[in-house]
Short mmCIF file of C-alpha atoms in Angstrom, two decimals:
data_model
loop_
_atom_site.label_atom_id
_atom_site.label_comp_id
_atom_site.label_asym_id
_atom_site.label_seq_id
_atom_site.Cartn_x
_atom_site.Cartn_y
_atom_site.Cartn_z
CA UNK A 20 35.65 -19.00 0.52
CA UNK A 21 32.53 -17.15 1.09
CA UNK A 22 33.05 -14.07 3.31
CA UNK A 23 31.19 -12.80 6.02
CA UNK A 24 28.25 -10.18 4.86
CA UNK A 25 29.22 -7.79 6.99
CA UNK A 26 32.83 -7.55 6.30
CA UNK A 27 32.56 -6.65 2.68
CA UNK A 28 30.43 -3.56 3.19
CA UNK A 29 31.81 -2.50 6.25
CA UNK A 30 35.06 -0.11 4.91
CA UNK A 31 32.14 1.08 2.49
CA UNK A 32 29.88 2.27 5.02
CA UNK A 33 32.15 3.87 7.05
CA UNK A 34 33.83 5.88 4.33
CA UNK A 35 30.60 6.80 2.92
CA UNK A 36 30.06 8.18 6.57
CA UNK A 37 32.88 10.37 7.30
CA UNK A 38 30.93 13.26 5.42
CA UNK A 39 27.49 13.91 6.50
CA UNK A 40 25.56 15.96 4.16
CA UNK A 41 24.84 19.63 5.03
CA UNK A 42 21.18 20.34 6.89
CA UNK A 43 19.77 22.72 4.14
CA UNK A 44 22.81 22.52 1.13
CA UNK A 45 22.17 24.47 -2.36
CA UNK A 46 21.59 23.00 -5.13
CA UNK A 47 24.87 23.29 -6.57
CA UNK A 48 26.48 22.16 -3.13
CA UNK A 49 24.01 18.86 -2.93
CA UNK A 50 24.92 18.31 -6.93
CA UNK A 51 28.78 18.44 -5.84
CA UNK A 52 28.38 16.00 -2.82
CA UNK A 53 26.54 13.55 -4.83
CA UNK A 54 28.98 13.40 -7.67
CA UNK A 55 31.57 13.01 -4.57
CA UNK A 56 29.64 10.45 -2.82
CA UNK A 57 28.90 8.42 -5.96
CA UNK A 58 32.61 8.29 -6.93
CA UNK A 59 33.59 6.50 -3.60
CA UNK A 60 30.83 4.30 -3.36
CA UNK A 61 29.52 1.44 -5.97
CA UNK A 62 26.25 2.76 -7.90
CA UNK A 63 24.07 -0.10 -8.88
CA UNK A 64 21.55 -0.15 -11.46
CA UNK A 65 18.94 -2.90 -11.77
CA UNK A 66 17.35 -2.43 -15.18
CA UNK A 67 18.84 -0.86 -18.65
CA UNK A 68 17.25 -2.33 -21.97
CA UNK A 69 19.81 -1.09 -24.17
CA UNK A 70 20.21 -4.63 -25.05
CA UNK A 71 16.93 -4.71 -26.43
CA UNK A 72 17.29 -1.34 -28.30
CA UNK A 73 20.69 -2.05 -29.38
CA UNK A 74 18.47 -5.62 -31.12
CA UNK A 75 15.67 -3.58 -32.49
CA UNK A 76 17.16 -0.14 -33.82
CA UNK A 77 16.03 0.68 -37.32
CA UNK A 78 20.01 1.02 -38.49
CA UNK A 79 21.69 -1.26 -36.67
CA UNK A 80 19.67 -4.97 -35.79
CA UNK A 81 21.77 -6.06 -33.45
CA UNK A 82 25.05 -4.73 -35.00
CA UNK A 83 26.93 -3.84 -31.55
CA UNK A 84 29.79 -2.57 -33.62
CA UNK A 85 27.60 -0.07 -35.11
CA UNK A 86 25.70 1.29 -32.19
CA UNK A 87 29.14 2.48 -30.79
CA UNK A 88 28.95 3.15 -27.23
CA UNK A 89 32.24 5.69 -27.45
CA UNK A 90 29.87 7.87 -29.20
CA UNK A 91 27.20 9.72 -28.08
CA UNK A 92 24.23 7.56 -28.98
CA UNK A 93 20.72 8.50 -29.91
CA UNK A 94 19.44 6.78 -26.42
CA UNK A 95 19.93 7.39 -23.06
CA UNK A 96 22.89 5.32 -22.76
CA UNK A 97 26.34 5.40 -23.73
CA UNK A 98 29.93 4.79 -21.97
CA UNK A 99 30.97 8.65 -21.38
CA UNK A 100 27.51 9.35 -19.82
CA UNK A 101 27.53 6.01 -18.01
CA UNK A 102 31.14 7.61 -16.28
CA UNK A 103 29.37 10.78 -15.65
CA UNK A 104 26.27 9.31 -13.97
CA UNK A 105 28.84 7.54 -11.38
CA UNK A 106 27.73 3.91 -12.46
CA UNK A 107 29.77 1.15 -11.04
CA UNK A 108 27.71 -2.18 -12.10
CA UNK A 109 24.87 -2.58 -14.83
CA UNK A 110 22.34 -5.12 -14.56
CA UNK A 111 21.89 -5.18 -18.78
CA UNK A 112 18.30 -6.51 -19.51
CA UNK A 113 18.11 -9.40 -22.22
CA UNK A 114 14.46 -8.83 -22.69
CA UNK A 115 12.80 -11.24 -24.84
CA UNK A 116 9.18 -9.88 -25.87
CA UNK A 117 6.50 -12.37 -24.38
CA UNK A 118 3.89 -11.76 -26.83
CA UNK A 119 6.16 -14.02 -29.13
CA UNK A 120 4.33 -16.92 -30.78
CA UNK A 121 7.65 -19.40 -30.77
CA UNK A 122 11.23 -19.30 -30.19
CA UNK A 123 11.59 -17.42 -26.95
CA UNK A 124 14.23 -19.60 -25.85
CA UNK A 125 16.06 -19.01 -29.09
CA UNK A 126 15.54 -14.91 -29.12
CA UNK A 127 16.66 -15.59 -25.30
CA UNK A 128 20.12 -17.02 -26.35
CA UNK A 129 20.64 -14.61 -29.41
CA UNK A 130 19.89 -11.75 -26.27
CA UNK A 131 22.48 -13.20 -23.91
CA UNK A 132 25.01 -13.43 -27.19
CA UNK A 133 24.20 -9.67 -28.26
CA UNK A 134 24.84 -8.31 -24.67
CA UNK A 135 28.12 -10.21 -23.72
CA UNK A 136 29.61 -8.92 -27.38
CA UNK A 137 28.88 -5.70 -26.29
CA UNK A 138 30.77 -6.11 -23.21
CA UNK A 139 33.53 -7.55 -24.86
CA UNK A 140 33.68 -4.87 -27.21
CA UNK A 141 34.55 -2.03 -24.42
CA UNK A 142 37.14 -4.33 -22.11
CA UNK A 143 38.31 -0.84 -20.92
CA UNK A 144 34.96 0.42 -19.82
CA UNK A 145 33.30 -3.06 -19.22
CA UNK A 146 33.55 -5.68 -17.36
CA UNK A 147 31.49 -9.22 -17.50
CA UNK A 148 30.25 -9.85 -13.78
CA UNK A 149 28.78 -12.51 -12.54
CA UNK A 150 29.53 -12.26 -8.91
CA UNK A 151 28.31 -9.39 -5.84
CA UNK A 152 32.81 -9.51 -5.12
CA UNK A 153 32.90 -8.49 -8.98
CA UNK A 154 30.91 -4.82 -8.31
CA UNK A 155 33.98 -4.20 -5.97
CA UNK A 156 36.29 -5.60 -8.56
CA UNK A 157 35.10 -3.42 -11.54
CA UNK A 158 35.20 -0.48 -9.34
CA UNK A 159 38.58 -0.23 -8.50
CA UNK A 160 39.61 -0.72 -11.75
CA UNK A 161 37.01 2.28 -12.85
CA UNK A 162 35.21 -0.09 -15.08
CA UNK A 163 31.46 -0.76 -14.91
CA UNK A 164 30.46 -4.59 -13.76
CA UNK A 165 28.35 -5.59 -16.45
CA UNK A 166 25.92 -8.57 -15.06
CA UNK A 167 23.01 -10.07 -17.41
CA UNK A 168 19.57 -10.16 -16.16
CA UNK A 169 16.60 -12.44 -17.76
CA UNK A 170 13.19 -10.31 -18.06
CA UNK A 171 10.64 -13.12 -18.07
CA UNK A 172 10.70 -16.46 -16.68
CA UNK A 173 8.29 -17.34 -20.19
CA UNK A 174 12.27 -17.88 -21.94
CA UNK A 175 12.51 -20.87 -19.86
CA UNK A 176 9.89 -22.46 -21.44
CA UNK A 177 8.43 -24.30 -18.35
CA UNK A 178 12.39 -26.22 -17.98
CA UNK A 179 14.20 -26.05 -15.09
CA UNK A 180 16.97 -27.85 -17.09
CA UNK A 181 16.82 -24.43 -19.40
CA UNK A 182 16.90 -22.07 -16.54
CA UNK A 183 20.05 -23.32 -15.50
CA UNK A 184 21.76 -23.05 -18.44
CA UNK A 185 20.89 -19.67 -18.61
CA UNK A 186 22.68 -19.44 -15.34
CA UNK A 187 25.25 -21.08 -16.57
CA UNK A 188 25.32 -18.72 -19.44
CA UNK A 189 26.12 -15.69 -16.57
CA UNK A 190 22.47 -14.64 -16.15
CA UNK A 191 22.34 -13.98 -12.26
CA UNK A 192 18.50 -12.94 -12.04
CA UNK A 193 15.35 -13.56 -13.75
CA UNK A 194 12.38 -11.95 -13.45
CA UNK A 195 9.40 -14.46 -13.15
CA UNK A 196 6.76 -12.49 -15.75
CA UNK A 197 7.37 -9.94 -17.81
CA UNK A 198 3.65 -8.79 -18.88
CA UNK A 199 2.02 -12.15 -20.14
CA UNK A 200 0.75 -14.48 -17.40
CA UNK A 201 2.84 -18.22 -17.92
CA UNK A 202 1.69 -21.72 -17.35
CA UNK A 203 3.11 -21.20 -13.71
CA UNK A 204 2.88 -17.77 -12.66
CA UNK A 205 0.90 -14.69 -12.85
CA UNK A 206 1.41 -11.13 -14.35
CA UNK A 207 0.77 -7.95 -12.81
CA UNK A 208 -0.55 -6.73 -16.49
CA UNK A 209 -2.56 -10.07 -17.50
CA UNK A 210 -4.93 -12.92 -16.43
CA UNK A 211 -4.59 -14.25 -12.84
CA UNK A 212 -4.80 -17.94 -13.72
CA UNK A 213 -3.35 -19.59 -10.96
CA UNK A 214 -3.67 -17.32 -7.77
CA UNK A 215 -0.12 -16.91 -7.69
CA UNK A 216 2.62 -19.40 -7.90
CA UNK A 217 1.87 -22.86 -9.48
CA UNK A 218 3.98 -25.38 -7.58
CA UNK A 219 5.97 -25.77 -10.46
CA UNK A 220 6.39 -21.89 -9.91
CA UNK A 221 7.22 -22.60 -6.58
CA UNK A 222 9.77 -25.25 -7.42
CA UNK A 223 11.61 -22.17 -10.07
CA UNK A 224 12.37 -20.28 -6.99
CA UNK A 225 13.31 -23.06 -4.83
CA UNK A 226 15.67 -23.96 -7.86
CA UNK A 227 16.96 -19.98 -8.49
CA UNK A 228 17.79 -20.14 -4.77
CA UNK A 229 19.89 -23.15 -5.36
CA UNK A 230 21.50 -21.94 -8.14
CA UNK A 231 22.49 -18.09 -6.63
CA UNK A 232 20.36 -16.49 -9.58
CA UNK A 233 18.20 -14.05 -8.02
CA UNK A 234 14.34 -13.99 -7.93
CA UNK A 235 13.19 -10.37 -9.62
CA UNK A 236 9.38 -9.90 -8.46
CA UNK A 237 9.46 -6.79 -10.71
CA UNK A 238 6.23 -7.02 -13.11
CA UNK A 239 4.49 -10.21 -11.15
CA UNK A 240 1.12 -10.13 -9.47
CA UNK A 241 0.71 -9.45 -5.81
CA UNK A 242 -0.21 -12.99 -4.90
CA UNK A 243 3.31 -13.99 -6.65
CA UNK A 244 4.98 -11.64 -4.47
CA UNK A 245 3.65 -13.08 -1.21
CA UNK A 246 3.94 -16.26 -2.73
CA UNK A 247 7.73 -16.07 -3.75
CA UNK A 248 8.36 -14.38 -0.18
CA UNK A 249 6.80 -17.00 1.29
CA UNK A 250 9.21 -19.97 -1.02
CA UNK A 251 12.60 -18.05 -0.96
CA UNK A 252 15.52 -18.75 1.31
CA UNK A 253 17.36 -16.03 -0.35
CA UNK A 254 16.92 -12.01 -0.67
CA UNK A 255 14.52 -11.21 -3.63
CA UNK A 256 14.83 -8.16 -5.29
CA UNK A 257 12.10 -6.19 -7.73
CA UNK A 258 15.05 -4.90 -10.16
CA UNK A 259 12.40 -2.32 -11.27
CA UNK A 260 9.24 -1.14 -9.49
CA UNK A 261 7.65 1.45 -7.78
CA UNK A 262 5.46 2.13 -4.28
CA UNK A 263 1.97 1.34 -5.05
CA UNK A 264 0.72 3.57 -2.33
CA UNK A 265 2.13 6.60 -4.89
CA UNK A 266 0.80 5.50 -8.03
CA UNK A 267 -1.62 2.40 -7.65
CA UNK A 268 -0.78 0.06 -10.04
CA UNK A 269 -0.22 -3.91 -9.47
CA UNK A 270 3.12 -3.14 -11.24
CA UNK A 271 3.90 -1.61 -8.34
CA UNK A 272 4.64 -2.55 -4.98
CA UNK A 273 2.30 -2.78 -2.02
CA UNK A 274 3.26 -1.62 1.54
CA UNK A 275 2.25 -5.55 2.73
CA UNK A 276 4.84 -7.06 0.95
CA UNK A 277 7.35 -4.14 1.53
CA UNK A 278 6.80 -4.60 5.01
CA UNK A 279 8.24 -8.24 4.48
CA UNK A 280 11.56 -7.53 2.88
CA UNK A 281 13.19 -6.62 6.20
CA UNK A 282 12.56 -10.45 7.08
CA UNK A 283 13.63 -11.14 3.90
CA UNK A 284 16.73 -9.46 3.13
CA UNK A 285 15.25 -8.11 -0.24
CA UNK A 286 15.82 -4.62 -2.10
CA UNK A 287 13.09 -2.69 -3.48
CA UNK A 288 14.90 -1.02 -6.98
CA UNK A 289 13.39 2.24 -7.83
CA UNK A 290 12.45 2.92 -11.61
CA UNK A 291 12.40 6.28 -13.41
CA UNK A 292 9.18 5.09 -15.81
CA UNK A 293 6.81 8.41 -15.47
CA UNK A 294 3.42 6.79 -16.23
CA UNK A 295 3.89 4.79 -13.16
CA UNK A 296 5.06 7.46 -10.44
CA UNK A 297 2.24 9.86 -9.79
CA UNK A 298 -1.64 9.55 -10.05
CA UNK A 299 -2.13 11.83 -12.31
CA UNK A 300 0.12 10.31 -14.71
CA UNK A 301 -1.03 7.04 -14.58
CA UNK A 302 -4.26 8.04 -14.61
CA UNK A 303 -3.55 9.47 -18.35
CA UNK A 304 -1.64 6.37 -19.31
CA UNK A 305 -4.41 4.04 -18.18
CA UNK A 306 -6.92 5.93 -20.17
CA UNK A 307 -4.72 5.62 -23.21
CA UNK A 308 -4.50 1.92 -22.72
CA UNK A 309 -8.17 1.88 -23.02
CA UNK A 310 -8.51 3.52 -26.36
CA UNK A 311 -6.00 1.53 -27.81
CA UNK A 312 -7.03 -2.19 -28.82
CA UNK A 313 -5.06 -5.02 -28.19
CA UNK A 314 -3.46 -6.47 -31.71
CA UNK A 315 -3.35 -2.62 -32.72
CA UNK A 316 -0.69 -2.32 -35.79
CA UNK A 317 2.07 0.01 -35.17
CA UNK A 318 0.11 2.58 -37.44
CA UNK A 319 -2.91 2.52 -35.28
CA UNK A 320 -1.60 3.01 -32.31
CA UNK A 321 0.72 5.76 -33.47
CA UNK A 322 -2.89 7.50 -34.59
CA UNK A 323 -4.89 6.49 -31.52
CA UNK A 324 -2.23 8.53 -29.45
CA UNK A 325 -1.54 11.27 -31.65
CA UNK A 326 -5.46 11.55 -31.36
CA UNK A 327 -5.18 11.22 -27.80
CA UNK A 328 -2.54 13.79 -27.04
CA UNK A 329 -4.74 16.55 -29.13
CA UNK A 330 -7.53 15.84 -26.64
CA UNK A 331 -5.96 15.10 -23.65
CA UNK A 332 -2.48 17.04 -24.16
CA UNK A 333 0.83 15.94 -22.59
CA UNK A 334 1.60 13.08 -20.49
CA UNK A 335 1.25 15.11 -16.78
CA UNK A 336 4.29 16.44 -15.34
CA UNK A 337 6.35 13.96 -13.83
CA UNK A 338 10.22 15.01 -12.11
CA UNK A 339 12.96 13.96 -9.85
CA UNK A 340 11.11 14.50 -6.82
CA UNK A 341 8.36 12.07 -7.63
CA UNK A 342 10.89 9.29 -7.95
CA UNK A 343 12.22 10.42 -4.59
CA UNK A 344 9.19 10.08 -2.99
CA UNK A 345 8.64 6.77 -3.93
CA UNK A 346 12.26 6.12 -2.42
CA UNK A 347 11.72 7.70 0.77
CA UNK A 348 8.16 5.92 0.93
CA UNK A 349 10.03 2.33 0.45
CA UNK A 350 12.41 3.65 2.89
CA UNK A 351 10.01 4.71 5.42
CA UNK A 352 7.78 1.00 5.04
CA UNK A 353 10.94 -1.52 4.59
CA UNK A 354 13.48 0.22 5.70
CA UNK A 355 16.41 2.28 4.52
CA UNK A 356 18.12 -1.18 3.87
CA UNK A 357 16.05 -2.71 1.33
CA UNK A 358 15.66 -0.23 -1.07
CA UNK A 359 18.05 0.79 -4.11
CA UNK A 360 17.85 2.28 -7.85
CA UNK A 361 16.88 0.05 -11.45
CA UNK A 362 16.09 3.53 -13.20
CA UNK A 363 15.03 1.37 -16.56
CA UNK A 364 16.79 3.38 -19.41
CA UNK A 365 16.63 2.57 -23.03
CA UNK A 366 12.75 1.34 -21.57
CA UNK A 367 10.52 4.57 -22.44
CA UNK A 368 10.39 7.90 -20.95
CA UNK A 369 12.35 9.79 -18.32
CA UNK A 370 11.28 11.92 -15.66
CA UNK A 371 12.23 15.99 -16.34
CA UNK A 372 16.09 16.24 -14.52
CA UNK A 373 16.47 12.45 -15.38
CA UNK A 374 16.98 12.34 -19.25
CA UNK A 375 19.92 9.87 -19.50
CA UNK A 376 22.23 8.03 -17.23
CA UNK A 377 24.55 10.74 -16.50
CA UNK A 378 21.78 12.03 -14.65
CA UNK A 379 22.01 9.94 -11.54
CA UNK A 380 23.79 12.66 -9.14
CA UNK A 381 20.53 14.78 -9.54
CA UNK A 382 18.56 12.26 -7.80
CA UNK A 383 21.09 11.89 -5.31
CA UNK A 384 21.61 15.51 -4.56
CA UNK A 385 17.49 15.65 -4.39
CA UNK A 386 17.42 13.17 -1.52
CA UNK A 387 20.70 15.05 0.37
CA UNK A 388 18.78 18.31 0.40
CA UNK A 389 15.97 16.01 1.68
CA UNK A 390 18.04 14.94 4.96
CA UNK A 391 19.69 11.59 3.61
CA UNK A 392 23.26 11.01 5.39
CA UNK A 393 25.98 9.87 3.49
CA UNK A 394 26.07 5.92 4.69
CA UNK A 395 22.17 5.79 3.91
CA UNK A 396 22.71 7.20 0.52
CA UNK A 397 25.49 4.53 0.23
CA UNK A 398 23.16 1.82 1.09
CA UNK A 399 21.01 3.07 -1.70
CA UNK A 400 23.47 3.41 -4.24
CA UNK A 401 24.61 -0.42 -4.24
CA UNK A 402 25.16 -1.40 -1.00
CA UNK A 403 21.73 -3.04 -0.35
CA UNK A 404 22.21 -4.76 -3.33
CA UNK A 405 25.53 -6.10 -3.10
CA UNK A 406 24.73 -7.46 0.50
CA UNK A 407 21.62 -9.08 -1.03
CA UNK A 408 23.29 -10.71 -3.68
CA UNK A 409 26.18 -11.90 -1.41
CA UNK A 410 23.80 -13.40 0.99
CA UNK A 411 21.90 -15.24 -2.04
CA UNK A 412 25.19 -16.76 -2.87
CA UNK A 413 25.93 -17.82 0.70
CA UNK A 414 22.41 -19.57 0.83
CA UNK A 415 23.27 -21.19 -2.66
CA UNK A 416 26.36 -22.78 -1.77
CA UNK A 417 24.21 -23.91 1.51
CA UNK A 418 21.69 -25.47 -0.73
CA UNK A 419 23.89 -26.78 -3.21
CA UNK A 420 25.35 -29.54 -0.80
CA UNK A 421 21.86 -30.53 0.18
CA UNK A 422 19.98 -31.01 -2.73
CA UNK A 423 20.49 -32.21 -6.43
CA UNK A 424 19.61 -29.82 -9.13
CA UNK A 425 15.51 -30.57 -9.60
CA UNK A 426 13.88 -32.75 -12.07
CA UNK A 427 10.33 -31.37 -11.93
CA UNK A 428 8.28 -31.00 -14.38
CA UNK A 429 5.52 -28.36 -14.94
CA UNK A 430 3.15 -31.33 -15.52
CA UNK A 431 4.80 -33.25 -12.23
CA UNK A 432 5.50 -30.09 -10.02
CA UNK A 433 7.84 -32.03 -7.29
CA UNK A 434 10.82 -32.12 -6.29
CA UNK A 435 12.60 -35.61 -7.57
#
């Protein structure tokens, strides 16, 4: 039986709310009420590629036996700091690279088989999750809900009968590009082809919505945004993003569509990547991307930077604050319920007072010396998120006892 929305937030909202935070706390004070805050309520993460890093180390290839998460690790990532940082659920990337020349779909299930043996691994920290009532679940019995989330609808390889397997598998959201453009949908970071959505693109979202799998706009072009808004009967989410208005990249998101998730139901998830928060960082990223060709070996592009940061010097300072302005601008445009946190460790560089993931209380002690009451702050943490995802299942078992799974085609884009 699905429950009503409201119902299974409502005892976290109002214990979140008994303690407002204190007008003008220290910093040690605001540190203290975060920690306290994030050990009642669920913290949510949308985006961690350890996955991916566990796959491509140097030592270990994969071996999750090896890259022992009871140890400190050489990444940002590992079970003790994931306690410290207050995390309750962990969407874990399986990233598959789309610059691939075959076997995506293959790399994709080798991804999916990595990540759920590291769950397994840690049954006393971990927990395989594959449901919004499983975030709840974990965190009363103070393990982490570990769900699996596809980066790149190209893994699907243009088959709706692949995509849901991959559901079936426990992946519960994709994102629809990662940085190459596909036959049916467009990348923020490549060729517009189609405008958008193809109707075969269309038909994945009408399909994700029938399934209960998410639809992650994170790393898609503006017009398949709009597009996707326009298709879904579900909440989207962008499981890592930024506001574009801060730092104008297509990666990021623009106040048009933000103004739509309200209607939507959608969360905005907040990322921690540094090139992509302030101007003047992007700015310097951007002009590195132009000096360095595309194909570049490994070798050249390790010289074409070195080169780079002699002339140009450091990336430009980026910190804590600048990802809390870009949660207080989603805040301000959509609404302090559609925005939430997919910091993207294990995915590049951290912001200074954000090095790993026990580092989470500092950005929530940053926004309670900005003003942020306790239930908002809750609403951030995971509560947005979980009330997204539940609604996405209510609209899936809706949709499930109206239509069949789909048999279209990328060549025949309708629905048979």
């Amino acid at each position: 039986m699905i429950r009503p929305i409201p119902m299974l937030l409502a005892g976290l909202f109002i214990s979140a709310s008994c303690a407002a935070a204190p007008a003008t706390p220290s910093d040690d004070l605001a540190l203290q009420h975060a920690k306290a805050l994030l050990a009642r309520v669920p913290l949510v993460d949308g985006h961690n590629d350890l996955p991916y890093i566990i796959r491509e180390h140097p030592k270990y290839h994969g071996d999750v036996a090896g890259y022992d998460l009871r140890q400190h690790t050489d990444g940002e990532t590992d079970i003790a700091r994931l306690k410290a940082g207050g995390v309750s659920a962990q969407f874990w990337s399986v990233y598959v690279d789309g610059a691939l020349k075959s076997g995506w779909a293959r790399t994709q299930l080798e991804q999916i088989e990595l990540t759920k043996r590291m769950i397994a691994r840690y049954p006393d920290s971990f927990m395989l999750a594959t449901t919004s009532a499983d975030i709840m679940k974990a965190k009363r019995a103070g393990k982490v809900a570990s769900f699996l989330g596809m980066e790149g609808g190209h893994v699907i390889e243009n088959s709706l009968g692949a995509l849901r397997a991959y559901y079936d598998m426990g992946v519960r959201y994709m994102t629809l590009t990662h940085n190459v453009t596909l036959d049916w949908a467009d990348a923020a970071a490549d060729e517009h082809r189609h405008g958008g959505l193809t109707p075969f693109g269309r038909e994945v979202v009408r399909e994700m919505n029938r399934l209960g799998m998410l639809v992650d706009l994170a790393h898609v072009s503006t017009d398949v945004m709009q597009q996707a808004l326009d298709v879904s009967e579900a909440p989207v989410i962008f499981s890592h993003t930024g506001a574009r208005a801060l730092a104008p990249i297509e990666r990021n998101v623009p106040d048009e569509v933000l103004k739509r998730m309200p209607a939507n139901g959608g969360v905005v998830m907040v990322y921690y990547v540094p090139e992509f928060l302030n101007k003047q960082a992007l700015a310097w990223s951007d002009e590195l991307k132009k000096r360095t060709p595309k194909g570049a070996s490994p070798a050249d592009k390790k010289a074409i930077y070195e080169a780079y940061l002699k002339e140009a010097g450091p990336l430009p300072r980026v910190t804590v604050t600048d990802v809390a302005d870009h949660i207080e601008h989603i805040a301000r445009i959509a609404g302090k319920d559609h925005v939430g946190i997919g910091a993207d460790y294990c995915g590049g560089n951290d912001p200074e007072g954000l090095k790993d993931v026990s580092t989470y209380p500092v950005l929530f002690a940053e926004l309670i010396k900005r003003g942020w009451n306790d239930a908002d702050l809750a609403k951030l943490a995971g509560g947005n998120l979980i009330r997204a995802f539940a609604k996405a299942e209510q609209v899936a078992a809706r949709l499930q006892k109206e239509r069949q799974p789909s048999l279209a085609t990328v060549e025949l884009a309708t629905t048979r």
